[in-house]
Structures are given as structure tokens and as C-alpha cells.
Amino acid sequence: MTTPNTARLAKRVKLSDGALITRMLDIAEGLEDVIKLGRGDPDLDTPAHIIKAGQEALANGATHYTHPLGIAPLREAIADNIRAYGGADYAADEIMITPGGQQGMFIIALSLLDPGDEIIVPCPGYNPYQQAAEMSDAVVVKIPMTLATNFTLTAEMIEPHITERSKILVLINPNNPTGSVTPPDEVRKIAELAKKHDLIVISDEIYSRLTFGNNTVLPVASLPDMKERTITLSGFSKAYAMTGWRIGYLAGPRDLIMPMSEVNHAFAISTAAVSQHAALAAMTGPQDCVEEMRQTYDARRRAICKGLDAIGMGYAEPQGAFYVYANVASLGLGITAGAFCERLLAEGRVMMYPGTIYGDHTDDFVRMSMTQPVDRIEIAMQRMAQVVESFRADARAAAI
């Protein structure tokens, strides 16, 4: 009787972060009235006109495979949308529809990375990029970011880490989990660095419609000589509250998109037809729903920040996406972010995730999602304040 090569499996599938989330979910199952500020899944519903388009598409027979790249009207609408928001000029065959942006990350890695190639990723940053690279036997080079720069990735941080093996540079803008937006001038510097060292840039712009204040996202591919070396990753999950529809897209030069489409075809043949027709309605229909959601998140952002200010907990300025990255260490409790999250859940019935899940090189920060109404966020902040006071009471008792 043979057994699986568990060592190789463990190398390819890192379980530690998933185990932490599973443990927290297990704790939550035994509790009532848990306020969930963990997952990046909007609590807002998909707008009605998008749902209606999906229903009509099903009624009209959209129940079969589509073109591997996606239906042409959707790809054309995405190209129009990219241009409308200052991006590069794409043809329909330079856009590939994927079953969610996350699968797009794995398609990129499995298509472009050879064993030993280096992929440069921001740290903290969305962890599936690292998982996808590890499954390709590539080397993940983490660029540590800190609160000193509001967790903004800069060209100055990146350049010392570039080697002869460097192949791909990932820019997540706005960043998940930190909510920071890379300023346009810094995006230009990063683009120049990519050209200097012949790097492919993965520009993750899935939150680009969700920014606050004067912060804006400069599309990397729109810069001189960058379209041919940039793959823009985006989708419909965040701006249109369509996480459950599982639909995203990649936009890039034809000589990269076409080979990647073969990998996408092997994974899924094509993205669900009904989701593509719903996404077409999202692209071509009224856009006021996006602005309404952005304003909703902005109000929630202010509520979270007000609550954190009240308990003296520091945080990165949330400039985009729908996250606040808060500093547990600033409370002076002498505990890790992971321990704080578990006790906050068990005692305060508030769920959030430690930054270590997103590759943070410290265990000092937590990611709070703006995925609850303002009144629930206010209750969560009150509960957090009570748990923080409980920590401090324990510390005082221990000192006696």
C-alpha cells in the first residue's frame, strides 16, 4: 500500500494560514450575533439590473460553453470601459474572461513562470499570488512594506530585490489588505523600473473604482511602452458586488493572452455563460450603483476609523478598496495580532483576520473589512473597546 508524497503536497499547499481561519470559523459557529469583518465579500447585493440580465440570459439559452476568451460583446465592453477610465487601448482578443480574478492569478503563474523564476510581490499583499507562484515552483520575493509609508510599494523598495532571475512584478493597487493606493508618480517610477529590468508587471486593479478622497489609480498599461509588458487583472466582484458570480478578466498583449487562454481552457473550458451576460449588463448599464456602493463604503470607513481613534489604535490611512489595516501593537498590549483576533472573536463576537494571512512580515496588524452596515460597525467598535480593556485589566492583575 502506498501513501501520498505528503512532503511535496505540503510544499505546494501551505496550510498554516487556512488552519487559522478554520479555527476562527469553528469558534464563530458556537457563538451568536457574530459581527463579521473578516472576508472580502461585500454584504451589498448585486444590483437588480445585473441580476435581471442574468435571469434573461438563462431564459434565452445561455447555458452552454462560450468562446474560451469569453463572449465577444463582453470583451468589447471591457475594452471600452478600460479606455473610458484612462487605460490602454485593447482589442477584443487581448482580453480573456476568467472564472474570477483569483483564477486569473493562477493562470498567469502557470503560464509565465518556470521553476526558479522570481516573482516580486508586495508584503503584505493578497496571498494567492504567492500560492500560485509556489505551485509553479517559482521563487517568491517579498517586498516588506511598513506603516511608515502607509504600506505603499515604491520603486526604491523594489530595485534592491531584482536579480537576473526576476521575471514578474506584482502591483496591487489599491492594495488588499492595507487599503493603500499607490500614487500615480510612484506608479510611473515602478513602470520605468520594470522597463529597465525587463519585467512583466501584473497590475491588480480590481478595487480601482473604490477609492476615497483625492486618491486615484493610474492604470499601468496606459504608460508609454508598458502595454506590451503588463497584464491587468480585474473583475466584477468588488465594484459590482458580484463575488458569487465568479467572473473576472485579464487584459494584456495578444502574444501573452492567447497562450494563457489555453491554460484557462484546460481549467474551466470557459467562464459560466450566465455570469458573462450579467457582467455585460454591469459594464454597459447604469454606473450609479458603483458610486452608491463607494459612498456606502466611505461612510463605513469613517465609522471604523472613528472607533479605532476612540480606543487609541493606529491604522494605515484607508485610501481605497474596503479595508482598514489596524495596528494591534499600537495598543501596547504585548500580544500578537493573531491572539488578539481569537480573543476578540471569543469574547467580543467580532471577527477579523490577522495580517499574517496576507504575508505580513510582522504579527502586529489586523485587516478589518467594511462589509457591515454602519450601525453594526459601531457595535463592533464598542465590543472591541471592551475586549481591549479586558486585556489591560489582565495586565494590571498580573502586575500585582
Short mmCIF file of C-alpha atoms in Angstrom, two decimals, residues 19-259:
data_model
loop_
_atom_site.label_atom_id
_atom_site.label_comp_id
_atom_site.label_asym_id
_atom_site.label_seq_id
_atom_site.Cartn_x
_atom_site.Cartn_y
_atom_site.Cartn_z
CA ALA A 19 -5.83 26.46 9.62
CA LEU A 20 -6.06 29.77 11.47
CA ILE A 21 -9.14 30.84 9.50
CA THR A 22 -10.71 27.42 10.03
CA ARG A 23 -10.10 27.65 13.79
CA MET A 24 -11.73 31.08 13.92
CA LEU A 25 -14.71 29.83 11.91
CA ASP A 26 -15.03 26.94 14.35
CA ILE A 27 -15.08 29.40 17.26
CA ALA A 28 -17.69 31.53 15.48
CA GLU A 29 -20.00 28.53 14.95
CA GLY A 30 -20.57 28.29 18.69
CA LEU A 31 -21.39 31.97 19.12
CA GLU A 32 -24.45 34.09 18.46
CA ASP A 33 -24.56 37.52 16.84
CA VAL A 34 -21.01 37.50 15.44
CA ILE A 35 -20.16 40.69 13.55
CA LYS A 36 -18.08 39.55 10.60
CA LEU A 37 -15.39 41.97 9.45
CA GLY A 38 -13.16 39.25 8.03
CA ARG A 39 -13.86 38.17 4.46
CA GLY A 40 -13.60 40.47 1.47
CA ASP A 41 -17.14 39.60 0.39
CA PRO A 42 -19.47 42.62 0.11
CA ASP A 43 -22.65 42.34 2.13
CA LEU A 44 -24.31 44.50 -0.53
CA ASP A 45 -26.40 42.72 -3.16
CA THR A 46 -25.65 42.61 -6.86
CA PRO A 47 -27.62 45.48 -8.47
CA ALA A 48 -31.08 44.47 -9.73
CA HIS A 49 -30.46 45.23 -13.41
CA ILE A 50 -27.46 42.88 -13.41
CA ILE A 51 -29.44 40.06 -11.81
CA LYS A 52 -32.24 40.60 -14.31
CA ALA A 53 -29.79 40.35 -17.21
CA GLY A 54 -28.54 37.03 -15.86
CA GLN A 55 -32.06 35.70 -15.48
CA GLU A 56 -32.97 36.74 -19.02
CA ALA A 57 -29.80 35.18 -20.37
CA LEU A 58 -30.69 31.85 -18.79
CA ALA A 59 -34.20 32.05 -20.20
CA ASN A 60 -32.73 32.72 -23.63
CA GLY A 61 -30.42 29.70 -23.58
CA ALA A 62 -27.15 30.95 -22.06
CA THR A 63 -26.49 27.53 -20.57
CA HIS A 64 -23.63 26.31 -22.77
CA TYR A 65 -19.89 26.78 -23.29
CA THR A 66 -18.79 30.08 -24.76
CA HIS A 67 -15.69 31.12 -26.69
CA PRO A 68 -12.65 30.30 -24.50
CA LEU A 69 -11.77 34.00 -24.28
CA GLY A 70 -15.35 34.92 -23.36
CA ILE A 71 -18.30 36.27 -25.35
CA ALA A 72 -17.23 38.98 -27.77
CA PRO A 73 -19.72 41.66 -26.61
CA LEU A 74 -18.38 41.44 -23.05
CA ARG A 75 -14.75 41.63 -24.15
CA GLU A 76 -15.55 44.63 -26.33
CA ALA A 77 -17.41 46.31 -23.45
CA ILE A 78 -14.46 45.73 -21.13
CA ALA A 79 -12.10 47.26 -23.70
CA ASP A 80 -14.38 50.30 -23.93
CA ASN A 81 -14.53 50.55 -20.13
CA ILE A 82 -10.76 50.36 -19.76
CA ARG A 83 -10.35 53.21 -22.26
CA ALA A 84 -13.06 55.25 -20.52
CA TYR A 85 -11.12 55.11 -17.26
CA GLY A 86 -7.78 56.09 -18.77
CA GLY A 87 -6.38 52.68 -19.53
CA ALA A 88 -4.67 51.22 -22.58
CA ASP A 89 -6.32 50.59 -25.94
CA TYR A 90 -7.18 46.88 -26.18
CA ALA A 91 -8.70 44.78 -28.93
CA ALA A 92 -11.27 42.15 -28.01
CA ASP A 93 -8.74 39.32 -28.46
CA GLU A 94 -6.44 40.96 -25.91
CA ILE A 95 -8.98 40.34 -23.13
CA MET A 96 -9.75 36.99 -21.51
CA ILE A 97 -12.71 36.35 -19.22
CA THR A 98 -11.89 34.13 -16.24
CA PRO A 99 -13.96 32.42 -13.51
CA GLY A 100 -12.99 35.11 -11.01
CA GLY A 101 -9.91 37.26 -10.72
CA GLN A 102 -8.32 34.75 -8.36
CA GLN A 103 -8.21 32.05 -11.02
CA GLY A 104 -6.59 34.64 -13.26
CA MET A 105 -3.68 34.78 -10.82
CA PHE A 106 -3.08 31.05 -11.17
CA ILE A 107 -3.43 31.19 -14.97
CA ILE A 108 -0.73 33.88 -15.07
CA ALA A 109 1.63 31.96 -12.81
CA LEU A 110 1.21 28.60 -14.53
CA SER A 111 1.57 30.19 -17.97
CA LEU A 112 4.52 32.50 -17.42
CA LEU A 113 6.62 31.21 -14.53
CA ASP A 114 9.22 28.46 -14.91
CA PRO A 115 10.84 26.70 -11.94
CA GLY A 116 13.34 29.06 -10.35
CA ASP A 117 11.88 32.23 -11.86
CA GLU A 118 11.36 35.01 -9.36
CA ILE A 119 8.07 36.84 -8.84
CA ILE A 120 8.22 40.01 -6.78
CA VAL A 121 5.20 40.59 -4.56
CA PRO A 122 4.29 43.31 -2.04
CA CYS A 123 4.20 42.19 1.58
CA PRO A 124 1.55 42.36 2.91
CA GLY A 125 -0.44 41.62 -0.22
CA TYR A 126 -3.14 39.29 -1.45
CA ASN A 127 -1.80 35.81 -0.64
CA PRO A 128 -2.99 33.75 -3.67
CA TYR A 129 -0.22 35.35 -5.75
CA GLN A 130 2.28 33.57 -3.52
CA GLN A 131 0.31 30.32 -3.61
CA ALA A 132 0.12 30.41 -7.41
CA ALA A 133 3.87 31.05 -7.69
CA GLU A 134 4.70 28.21 -5.31
CA MET A 135 2.59 25.81 -7.37
CA SER A 136 4.70 26.82 -10.37
CA ASP A 137 7.91 26.10 -8.42
CA ALA A 138 8.82 29.76 -8.78
CA VAL A 139 10.60 31.80 -6.12
CA VAL A 140 8.50 34.37 -4.27
CA VAL A 141 10.44 37.54 -3.44
CA LYS A 142 8.58 39.54 -0.80
CA ILE A 143 8.99 43.29 -0.55
CA PRO A 144 8.25 44.26 3.05
CA MET A 145 6.13 47.41 3.38
CA THR A 146 5.56 49.31 6.59
CA LEU A 147 3.24 51.82 8.16
CA ALA A 148 5.96 54.46 7.71
CA THR A 149 4.98 54.71 4.03
CA ASN A 150 1.31 53.80 4.62
CA PHE A 151 2.15 50.37 3.17
CA THR A 152 2.79 51.88 -0.26
CA LEU A 153 5.02 49.90 -2.61
CA THR A 154 7.78 52.08 -4.12
CA ALA A 155 10.37 51.63 -6.84
CA GLU A 156 13.07 52.33 -4.25
CA MET A 157 11.89 49.35 -2.21
CA ILE A 158 11.75 47.05 -5.22
CA GLU A 159 15.04 47.64 -7.01
CA PRO A 160 17.43 46.07 -4.45
CA HIS A 161 15.47 42.82 -4.73
CA ILE A 162 15.75 42.49 -8.52
CA THR A 163 18.08 39.75 -9.79
CA GLU A 164 18.80 38.00 -13.07
CA ARG A 165 16.02 35.56 -12.22
CA SER A 166 13.38 38.26 -11.70
CA LYS A 167 10.53 37.86 -14.17
CA ILE A 168 7.24 39.23 -12.79
CA LEU A 169 6.43 42.19 -10.57
CA VAL A 170 3.02 42.34 -8.88
CA LEU A 171 1.39 45.70 -8.12
CA ILE A 172 -1.89 45.53 -6.19
CA ASN A 173 -3.49 48.96 -6.45
CA PRO A 174 -5.46 49.64 -4.27
CA ASN A 175 -3.78 47.13 -2.01
CA ASN A 176 -5.51 44.26 -0.29
CA PRO A 177 -5.21 44.03 2.74
CA THR A 178 -3.88 47.51 3.57
CA GLY A 179 -6.24 49.75 1.57
CA SER A 180 -3.34 51.91 0.38
CA VAL A 181 -3.32 53.48 -3.10
CA THR A 182 -0.02 53.81 -4.96
CA PRO A 183 0.31 57.46 -6.06
CA PRO A 184 0.46 58.00 -9.85
CA ASP A 185 4.02 59.38 -9.68
CA GLU A 186 5.16 56.22 -7.90
CA VAL A 187 3.36 54.04 -10.46
CA ARG A 188 5.36 55.82 -13.17
CA LYS A 189 8.62 55.11 -11.32
CA ILE A 190 7.71 51.44 -10.93
CA ALA A 191 6.91 51.26 -14.65
CA GLU A 192 10.31 52.71 -15.51
CA LEU A 193 11.94 50.15 -13.23
CA ALA A 194 10.07 47.34 -14.99
CA LYS A 195 11.29 48.53 -18.37
CA LYS A 196 14.86 48.92 -17.10
CA HIS A 197 14.96 45.32 -15.84
CA ASP A 198 12.69 43.75 -18.49
CA LEU A 199 9.98 42.69 -16.03
CA ILE A 200 6.39 41.70 -16.71
CA VAL A 201 4.02 43.68 -14.49
CA ILE A 202 0.83 42.19 -13.08
CA SER A 203 -1.33 45.20 -12.27
CA ASP A 204 -4.15 44.09 -9.98
CA GLU A 205 -6.73 46.87 -10.32
CA ILE A 206 -9.84 45.05 -9.10
CA TYR A 207 -10.53 47.75 -6.49
CA SER A 208 -9.70 50.71 -8.74
CA ARG A 209 -13.28 52.02 -8.79
CA LEU A 210 -13.36 52.07 -4.99
CA THR A 211 -11.08 54.91 -3.85
CA PHE A 212 -11.61 57.66 -1.30
CA GLY A 213 -10.73 61.35 -1.04
CA ASN A 214 -8.39 62.55 -3.77
CA ASN A 215 -6.80 59.15 -4.33
CA THR A 216 -6.89 57.77 -7.86
CA VAL A 217 -5.45 54.72 -9.61
CA LEU A 218 -3.19 55.20 -12.63
CA PRO A 219 -3.51 52.16 -14.95
CA VAL A 220 -0.02 50.79 -15.51
CA ALA A 221 -0.68 49.65 -19.08
CA SER A 222 -1.57 53.20 -20.13
CA LEU A 223 2.01 54.39 -19.61
CA PRO A 224 4.48 54.61 -22.51
CA ASP A 225 5.81 51.22 -23.66
CA MET A 226 4.04 49.40 -20.82
CA LYS A 227 1.09 47.76 -22.55
CA GLU A 228 3.32 45.10 -24.10
CA ARG A 229 4.74 44.09 -20.70
CA THR A 230 1.66 44.49 -18.47
CA ILE A 231 -1.19 42.14 -17.65
CA THR A 232 -4.05 43.97 -15.98
CA LEU A 233 -6.14 41.83 -13.66
CA SER A 234 -9.60 42.96 -12.68
CA GLY A 235 -13.16 41.75 -12.33
CA PHE A 236 -16.70 42.40 -11.17
CA SER A 237 -16.68 41.00 -7.63
CA LYS A 238 -15.89 44.19 -5.75
CA ALA A 239 -17.25 47.23 -7.62
CA TYR A 240 -20.48 45.44 -8.60
CA ALA A 241 -20.84 43.12 -5.55
CA MET A 242 -20.68 40.03 -7.77
CA THR A 243 -18.43 37.71 -5.76
CA GLY A 244 -20.76 34.74 -6.15
CA TRP A 245 -20.96 35.10 -9.93
CA ARG A 246 -17.23 34.23 -10.19
CA ILE A 247 -16.17 36.38 -13.08
CA GLY A 248 -13.00 38.36 -13.70
CA TYR A 249 -10.74 39.21 -16.60
CA LEU A 250 -7.18 39.64 -17.79
CA ALA A 251 -6.16 42.30 -20.31
CA GLY A 252 -2.76 42.19 -21.95
CA PRO A 253 -0.75 41.89 -25.14
CA ARG A 254 -2.06 39.34 -27.61
CA ASP A 255 1.11 37.23 -27.52
CA LEU A 256 0.58 36.64 -23.79
CA ILE A 257 -3.21 36.42 -23.66
CA MET A 258 -3.55 33.79 -26.39
CA PRO A 259 -1.22 31.19 -24.76
#
